[in-house]
mmCIF file of C-alpha atoms and ligand atoms in Angstrom:
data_model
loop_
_atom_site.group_PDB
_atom_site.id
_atom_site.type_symbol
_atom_site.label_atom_id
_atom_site.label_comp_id
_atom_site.label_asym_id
_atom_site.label_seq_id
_atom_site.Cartn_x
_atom_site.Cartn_y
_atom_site.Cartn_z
ATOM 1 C CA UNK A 1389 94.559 -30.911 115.003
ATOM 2 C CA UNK A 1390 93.870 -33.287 117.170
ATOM 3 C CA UNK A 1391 92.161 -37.039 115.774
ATOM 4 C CA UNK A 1392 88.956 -38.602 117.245
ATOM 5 C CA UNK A 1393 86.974 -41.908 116.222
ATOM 6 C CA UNK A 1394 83.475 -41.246 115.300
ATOM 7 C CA UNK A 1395 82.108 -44.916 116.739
ATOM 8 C CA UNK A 1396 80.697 -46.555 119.527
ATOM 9 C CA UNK A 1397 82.536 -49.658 118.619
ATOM 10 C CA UNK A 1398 84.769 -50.854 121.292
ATOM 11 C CA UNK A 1399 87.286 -53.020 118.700
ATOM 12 C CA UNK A 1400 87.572 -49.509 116.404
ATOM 13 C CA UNK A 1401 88.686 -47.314 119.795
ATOM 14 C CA UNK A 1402 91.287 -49.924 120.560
ATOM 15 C CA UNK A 1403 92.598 -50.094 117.305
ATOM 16 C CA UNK A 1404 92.794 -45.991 117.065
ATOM 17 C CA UNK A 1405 93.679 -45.625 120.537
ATOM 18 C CA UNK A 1406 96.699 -48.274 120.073
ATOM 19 C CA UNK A 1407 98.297 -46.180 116.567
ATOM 20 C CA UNK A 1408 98.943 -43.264 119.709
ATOM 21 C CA UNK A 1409 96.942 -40.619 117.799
ATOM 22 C CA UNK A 1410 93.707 -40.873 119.068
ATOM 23 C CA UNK A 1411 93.224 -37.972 121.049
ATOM 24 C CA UNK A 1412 88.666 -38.898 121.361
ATOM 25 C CA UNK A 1413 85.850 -40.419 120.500
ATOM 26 C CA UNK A 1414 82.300 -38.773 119.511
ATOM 27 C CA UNK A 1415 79.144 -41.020 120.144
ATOM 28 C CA UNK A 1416 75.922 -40.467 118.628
ATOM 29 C CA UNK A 1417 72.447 -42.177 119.848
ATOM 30 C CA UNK A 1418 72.520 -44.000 116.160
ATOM 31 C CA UNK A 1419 76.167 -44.973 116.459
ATOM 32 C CA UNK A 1420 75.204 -46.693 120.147
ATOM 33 C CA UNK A 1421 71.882 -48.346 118.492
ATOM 34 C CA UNK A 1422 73.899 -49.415 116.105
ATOM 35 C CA UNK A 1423 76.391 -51.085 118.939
ATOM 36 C CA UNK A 1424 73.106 -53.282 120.261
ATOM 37 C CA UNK A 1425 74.875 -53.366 123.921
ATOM 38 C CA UNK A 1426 73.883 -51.798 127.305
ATOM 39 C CA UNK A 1427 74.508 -48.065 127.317
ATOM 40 C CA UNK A 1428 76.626 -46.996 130.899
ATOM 41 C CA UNK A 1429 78.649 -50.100 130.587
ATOM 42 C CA UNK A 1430 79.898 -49.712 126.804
ATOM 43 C CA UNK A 1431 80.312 -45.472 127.122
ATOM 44 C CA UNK A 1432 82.296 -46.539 130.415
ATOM 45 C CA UNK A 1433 84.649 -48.787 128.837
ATOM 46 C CA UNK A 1434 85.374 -46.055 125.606
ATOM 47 C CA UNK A 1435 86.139 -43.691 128.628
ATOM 48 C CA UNK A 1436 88.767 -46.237 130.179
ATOM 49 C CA UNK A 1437 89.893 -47.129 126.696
ATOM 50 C CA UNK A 1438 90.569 -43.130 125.559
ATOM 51 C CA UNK A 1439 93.216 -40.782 126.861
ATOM 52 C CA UNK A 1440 90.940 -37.588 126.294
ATOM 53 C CA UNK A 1441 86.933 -36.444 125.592
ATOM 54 C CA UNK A 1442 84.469 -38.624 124.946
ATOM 55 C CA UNK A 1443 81.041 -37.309 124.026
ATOM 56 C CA UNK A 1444 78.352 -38.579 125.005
ATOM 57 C CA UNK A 1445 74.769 -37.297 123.736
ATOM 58 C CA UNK A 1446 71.957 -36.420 125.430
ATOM 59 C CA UNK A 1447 68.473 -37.462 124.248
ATOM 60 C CA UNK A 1448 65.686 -34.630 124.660
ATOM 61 C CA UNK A 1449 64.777 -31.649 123.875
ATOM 62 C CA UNK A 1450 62.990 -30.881 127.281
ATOM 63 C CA UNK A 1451 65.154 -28.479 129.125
ATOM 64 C CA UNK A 1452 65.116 -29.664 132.496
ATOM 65 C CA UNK A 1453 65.442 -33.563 131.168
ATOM 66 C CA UNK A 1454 68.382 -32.034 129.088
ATOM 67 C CA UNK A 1455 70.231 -30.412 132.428
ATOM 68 C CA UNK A 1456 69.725 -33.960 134.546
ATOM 69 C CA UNK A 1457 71.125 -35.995 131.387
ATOM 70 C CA UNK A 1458 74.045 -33.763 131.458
ATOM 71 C CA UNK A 1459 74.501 -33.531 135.286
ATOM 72 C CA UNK A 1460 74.250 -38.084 134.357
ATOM 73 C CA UNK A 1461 76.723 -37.731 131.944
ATOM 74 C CA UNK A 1462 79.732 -35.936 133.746
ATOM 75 C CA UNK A 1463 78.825 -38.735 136.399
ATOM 76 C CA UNK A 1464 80.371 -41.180 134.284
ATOM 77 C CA UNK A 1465 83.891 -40.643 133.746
ATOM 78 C CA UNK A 1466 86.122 -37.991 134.034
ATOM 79 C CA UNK A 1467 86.670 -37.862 129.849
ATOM 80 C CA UNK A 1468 82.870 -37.816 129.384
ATOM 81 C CA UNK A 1469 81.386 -34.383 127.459
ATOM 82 C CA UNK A 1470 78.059 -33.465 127.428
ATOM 83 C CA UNK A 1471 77.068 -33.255 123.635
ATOM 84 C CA UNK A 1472 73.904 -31.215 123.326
ATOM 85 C CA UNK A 1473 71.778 -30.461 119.672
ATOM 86 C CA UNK A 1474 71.930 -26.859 118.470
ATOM 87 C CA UNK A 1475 67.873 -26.012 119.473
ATOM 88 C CA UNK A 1476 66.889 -23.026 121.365
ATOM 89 C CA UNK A 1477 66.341 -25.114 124.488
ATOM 90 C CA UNK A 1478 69.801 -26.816 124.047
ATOM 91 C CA UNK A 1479 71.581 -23.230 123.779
ATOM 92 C CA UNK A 1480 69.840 -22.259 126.866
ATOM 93 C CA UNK A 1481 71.279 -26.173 128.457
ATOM 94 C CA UNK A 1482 74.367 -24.856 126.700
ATOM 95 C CA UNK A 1483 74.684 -21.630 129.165
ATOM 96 C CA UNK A 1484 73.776 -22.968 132.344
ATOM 97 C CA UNK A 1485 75.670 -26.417 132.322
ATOM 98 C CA UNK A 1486 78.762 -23.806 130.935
ATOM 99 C CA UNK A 1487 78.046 -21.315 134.033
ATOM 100 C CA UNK A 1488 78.245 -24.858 136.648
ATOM 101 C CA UNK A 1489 82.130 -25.357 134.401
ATOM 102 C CA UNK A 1490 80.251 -28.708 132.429
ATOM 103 C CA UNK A 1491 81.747 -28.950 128.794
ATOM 104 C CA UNK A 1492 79.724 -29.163 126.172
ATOM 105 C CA UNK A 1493 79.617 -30.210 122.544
ATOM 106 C CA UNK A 1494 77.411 -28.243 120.671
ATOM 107 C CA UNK A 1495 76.182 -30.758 117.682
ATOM 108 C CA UNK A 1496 74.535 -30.762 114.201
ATOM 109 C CA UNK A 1497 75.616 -27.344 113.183
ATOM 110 C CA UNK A 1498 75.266 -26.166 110.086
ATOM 111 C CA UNK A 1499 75.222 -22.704 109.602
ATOM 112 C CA UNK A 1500 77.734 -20.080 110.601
ATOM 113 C CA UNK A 1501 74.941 -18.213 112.733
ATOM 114 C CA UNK A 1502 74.586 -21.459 115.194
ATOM 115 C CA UNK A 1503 78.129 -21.568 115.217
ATOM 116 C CA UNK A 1504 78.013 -17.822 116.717
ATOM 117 C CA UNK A 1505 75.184 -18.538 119.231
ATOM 118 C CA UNK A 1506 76.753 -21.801 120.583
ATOM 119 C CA UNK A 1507 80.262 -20.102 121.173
ATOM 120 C CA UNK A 1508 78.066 -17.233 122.877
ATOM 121 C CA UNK A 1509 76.165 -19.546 124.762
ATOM 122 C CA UNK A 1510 79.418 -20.743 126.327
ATOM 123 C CA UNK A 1511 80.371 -24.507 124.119
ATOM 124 C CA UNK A 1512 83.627 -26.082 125.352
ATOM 125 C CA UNK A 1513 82.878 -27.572 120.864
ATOM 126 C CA UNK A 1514 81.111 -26.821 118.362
ATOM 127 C CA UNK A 1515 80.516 -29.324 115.959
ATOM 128 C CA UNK A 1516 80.186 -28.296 112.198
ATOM 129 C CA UNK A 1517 78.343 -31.384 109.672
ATOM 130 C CA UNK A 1518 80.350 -31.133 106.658
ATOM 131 C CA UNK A 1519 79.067 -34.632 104.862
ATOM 132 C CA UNK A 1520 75.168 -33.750 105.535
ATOM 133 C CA UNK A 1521 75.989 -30.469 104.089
ATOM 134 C CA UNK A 1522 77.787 -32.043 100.879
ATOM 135 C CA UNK A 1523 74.668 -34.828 101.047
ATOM 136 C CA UNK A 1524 72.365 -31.847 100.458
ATOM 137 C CA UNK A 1525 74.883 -29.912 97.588
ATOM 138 C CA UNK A 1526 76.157 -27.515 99.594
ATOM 139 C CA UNK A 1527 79.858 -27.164 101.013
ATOM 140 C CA UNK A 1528 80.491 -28.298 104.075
ATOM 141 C CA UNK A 1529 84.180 -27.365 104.016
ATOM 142 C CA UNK A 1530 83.206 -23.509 102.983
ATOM 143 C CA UNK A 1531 81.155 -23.812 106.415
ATOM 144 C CA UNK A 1532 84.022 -25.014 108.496
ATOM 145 C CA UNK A 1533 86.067 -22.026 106.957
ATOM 146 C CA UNK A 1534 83.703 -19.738 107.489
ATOM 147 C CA UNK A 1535 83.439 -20.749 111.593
ATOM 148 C CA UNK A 1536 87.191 -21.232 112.104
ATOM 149 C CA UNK A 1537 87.606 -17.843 110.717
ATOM 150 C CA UNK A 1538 84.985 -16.356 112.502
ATOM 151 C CA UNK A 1539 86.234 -18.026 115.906
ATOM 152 C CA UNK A 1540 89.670 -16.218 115.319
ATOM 153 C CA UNK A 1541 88.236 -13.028 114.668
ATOM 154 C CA UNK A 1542 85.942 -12.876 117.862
ATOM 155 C CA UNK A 1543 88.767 -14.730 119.885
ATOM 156 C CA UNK A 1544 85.989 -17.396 120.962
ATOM 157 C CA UNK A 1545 87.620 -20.148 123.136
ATOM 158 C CA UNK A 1546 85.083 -22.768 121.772
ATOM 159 C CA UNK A 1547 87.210 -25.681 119.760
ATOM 160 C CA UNK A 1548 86.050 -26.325 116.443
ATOM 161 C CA UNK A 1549 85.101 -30.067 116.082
ATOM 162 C CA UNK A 1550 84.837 -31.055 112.040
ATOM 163 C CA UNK A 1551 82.320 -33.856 112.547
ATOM 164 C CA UNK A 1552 80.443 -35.773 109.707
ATOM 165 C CA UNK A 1553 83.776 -36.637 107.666
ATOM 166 C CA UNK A 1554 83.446 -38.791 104.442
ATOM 167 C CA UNK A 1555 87.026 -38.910 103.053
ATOM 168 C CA UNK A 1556 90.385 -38.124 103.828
ATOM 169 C CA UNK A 1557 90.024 -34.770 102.241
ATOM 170 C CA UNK A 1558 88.207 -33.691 104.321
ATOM 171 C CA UNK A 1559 90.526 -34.405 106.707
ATOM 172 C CA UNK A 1560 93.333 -32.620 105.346
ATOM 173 C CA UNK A 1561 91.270 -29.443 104.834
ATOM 174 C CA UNK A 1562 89.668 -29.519 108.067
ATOM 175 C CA UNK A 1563 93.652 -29.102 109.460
ATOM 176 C CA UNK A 1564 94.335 -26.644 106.657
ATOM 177 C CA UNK A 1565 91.696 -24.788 107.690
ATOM 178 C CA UNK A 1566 93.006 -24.380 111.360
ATOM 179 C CA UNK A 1567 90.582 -26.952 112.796
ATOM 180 C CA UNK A 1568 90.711 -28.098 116.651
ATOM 181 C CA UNK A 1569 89.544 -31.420 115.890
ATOM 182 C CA UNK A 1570 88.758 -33.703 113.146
ATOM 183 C CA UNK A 1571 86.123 -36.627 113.784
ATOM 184 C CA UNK A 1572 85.605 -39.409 111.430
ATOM 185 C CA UNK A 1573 84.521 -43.167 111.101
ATOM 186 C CA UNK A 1574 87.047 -46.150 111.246
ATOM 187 C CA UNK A 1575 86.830 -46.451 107.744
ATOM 188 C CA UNK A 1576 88.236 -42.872 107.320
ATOM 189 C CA UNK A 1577 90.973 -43.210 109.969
ATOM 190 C CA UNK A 1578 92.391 -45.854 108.427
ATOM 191 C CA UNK A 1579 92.814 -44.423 105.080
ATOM 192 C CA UNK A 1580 94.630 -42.082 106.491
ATOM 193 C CA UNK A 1581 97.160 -43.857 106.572
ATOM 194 C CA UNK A 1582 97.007 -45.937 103.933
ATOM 195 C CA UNK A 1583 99.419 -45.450 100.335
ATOM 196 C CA UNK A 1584 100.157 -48.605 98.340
ATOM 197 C CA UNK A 1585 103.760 -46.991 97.383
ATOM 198 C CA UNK A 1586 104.446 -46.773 101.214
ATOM 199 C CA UNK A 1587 103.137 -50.848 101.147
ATOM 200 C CA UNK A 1588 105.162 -51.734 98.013
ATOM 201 C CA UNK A 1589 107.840 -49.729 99.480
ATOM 202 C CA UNK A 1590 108.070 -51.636 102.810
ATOM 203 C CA UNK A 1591 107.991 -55.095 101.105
ATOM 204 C CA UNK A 1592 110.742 -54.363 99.216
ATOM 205 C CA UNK A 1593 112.839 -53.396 101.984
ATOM 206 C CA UNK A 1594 112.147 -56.166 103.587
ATOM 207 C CA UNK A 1595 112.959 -58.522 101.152
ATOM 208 C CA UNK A 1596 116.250 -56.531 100.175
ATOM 209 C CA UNK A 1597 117.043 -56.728 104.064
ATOM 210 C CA UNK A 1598 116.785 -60.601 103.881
ATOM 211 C CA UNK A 1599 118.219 -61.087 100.439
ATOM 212 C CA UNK A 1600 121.063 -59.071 102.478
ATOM 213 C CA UNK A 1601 121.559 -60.478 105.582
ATOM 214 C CA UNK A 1602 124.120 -63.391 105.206
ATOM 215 C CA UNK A 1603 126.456 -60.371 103.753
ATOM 216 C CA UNK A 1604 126.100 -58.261 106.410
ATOM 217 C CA UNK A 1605 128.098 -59.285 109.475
ATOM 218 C CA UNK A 1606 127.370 -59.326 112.821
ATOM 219 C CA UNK A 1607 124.288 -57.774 113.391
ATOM 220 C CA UNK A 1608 122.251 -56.666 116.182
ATOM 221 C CA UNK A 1609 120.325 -59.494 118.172
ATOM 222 C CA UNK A 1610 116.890 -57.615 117.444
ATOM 223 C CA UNK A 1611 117.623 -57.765 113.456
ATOM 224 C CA UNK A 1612 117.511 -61.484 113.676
ATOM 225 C CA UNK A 1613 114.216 -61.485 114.810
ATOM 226 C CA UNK A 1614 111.181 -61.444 112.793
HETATM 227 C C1 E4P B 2004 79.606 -36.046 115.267
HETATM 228 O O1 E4P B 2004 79.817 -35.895 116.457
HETATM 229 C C2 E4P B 2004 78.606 -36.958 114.710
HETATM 230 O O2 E4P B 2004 78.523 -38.118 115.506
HETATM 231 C C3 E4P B 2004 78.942 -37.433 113.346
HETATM 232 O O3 E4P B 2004 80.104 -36.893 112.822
HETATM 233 C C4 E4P B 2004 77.803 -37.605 112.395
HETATM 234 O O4 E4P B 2004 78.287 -38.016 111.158
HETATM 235 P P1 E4P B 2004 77.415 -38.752 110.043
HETATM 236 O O5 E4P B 2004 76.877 -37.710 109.124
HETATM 237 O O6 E4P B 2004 78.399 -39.639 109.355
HETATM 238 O O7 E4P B 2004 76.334 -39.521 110.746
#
């Protein structure tokens, strides 16, 4: 399953893309807002920054605005998607930018029937919201389940994109679950990684390994260093 940031923060992409996992980034209009910076500059430099997709949303419902944002969009990298919402008008954007070869990311889906019409209508993603659907008491893994098993069935060649992720869990049952890709905030990536035993752990080596050294012998040049 492959890991992407959910951020338009430039500091965050760096960060993921320097671990070597990241494999993309999702953008929202509310995650740029929320950046306060000029738009083609800052989704330019998370294209340069990220060694795969980076989606990039388009902002009407108007069908022929909708095709000329997404003919803007593949203008400005190589890595950028088109990300298009799940409204009649965007399934019919969906088919026509998918008929010129332009990948899109079908967003805010949350029923297994959009799923269905967005892999029909030709998405390159689809992009499931399991945290709005747990927000509202219903389960937003049983949804991803339900479209990853679905995709299998039909054979659909449309990647399954868990998006809206709250917790690690989700993460972890998103891959279970035979997920493409996982998106999620910072805050989420890094607690992926994170186990105070695997801390505690560490520090204890560490100090063991100096406690150690002057009973060690010769050692290699690099262990001397910090
Ligand atoms: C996905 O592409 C969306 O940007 C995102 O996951 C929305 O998540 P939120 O519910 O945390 O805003």
């Amino acid at each position: 399953m492959k890991l992407f940031l959910d951020t338009s923060n430039l500091d965050e992409i760096r960060e993921g893309a320097r671990w070597g996992v990241l494999k993309g980034v999702t953008t929202n209009p509310t995650l740029i807002a929320k950046e306060e910076q000029d738009f083609l500059p800052l989704v330019k430099e998370i294209c340069s920054i990220v060694d795969g997709d980076v989606s990039v949303e388009t902002a009407s419902d108007d069908p022929e605005v909708l095709l000329r944002q997404a003919h803007d969009i593949v203008q400005i990298a190589d890595n950028a998607i088109v990300k298009i919402a799940l409204t009649p008008n965007g399934l019919s954007a969906v088919r026509k930018l998918a008929d010129e070869g332009i990948k899109v990311n079908v967003t805010l889906c949350f029923t297994a029937t959009q799923a269905i019409l967005a892999a029909e209508a030709g998405a390159y993603i689809i992009s499931p919201f399991l945290g709005r659907l747990d927000d509202v008491a219903t389960d937003g893994l049983r949804l991803l389940s339900d479209i990853c098993e679905i995709y299998a069935v039909q054979g659909y060649e449309t990647q399954v994109l868990a998006a809206s992720l709250r917790h690690p869990v989700h993460v972890v049952e998103a891959a279970r679950m035979g997920s493409d890709i996982a998106t999620m905030p910072f805050k989420v990536f890094e607690q992926l990684v994170k186990h105070p035993l695997t801390d505690a752990g560490f520090d204890r080596f560490l100090k063991d390994w100096e406690g150690a050294k002057p009973h060690l012998g010769e050692l290699p040049p690099s262990y001397l260093e910090g």
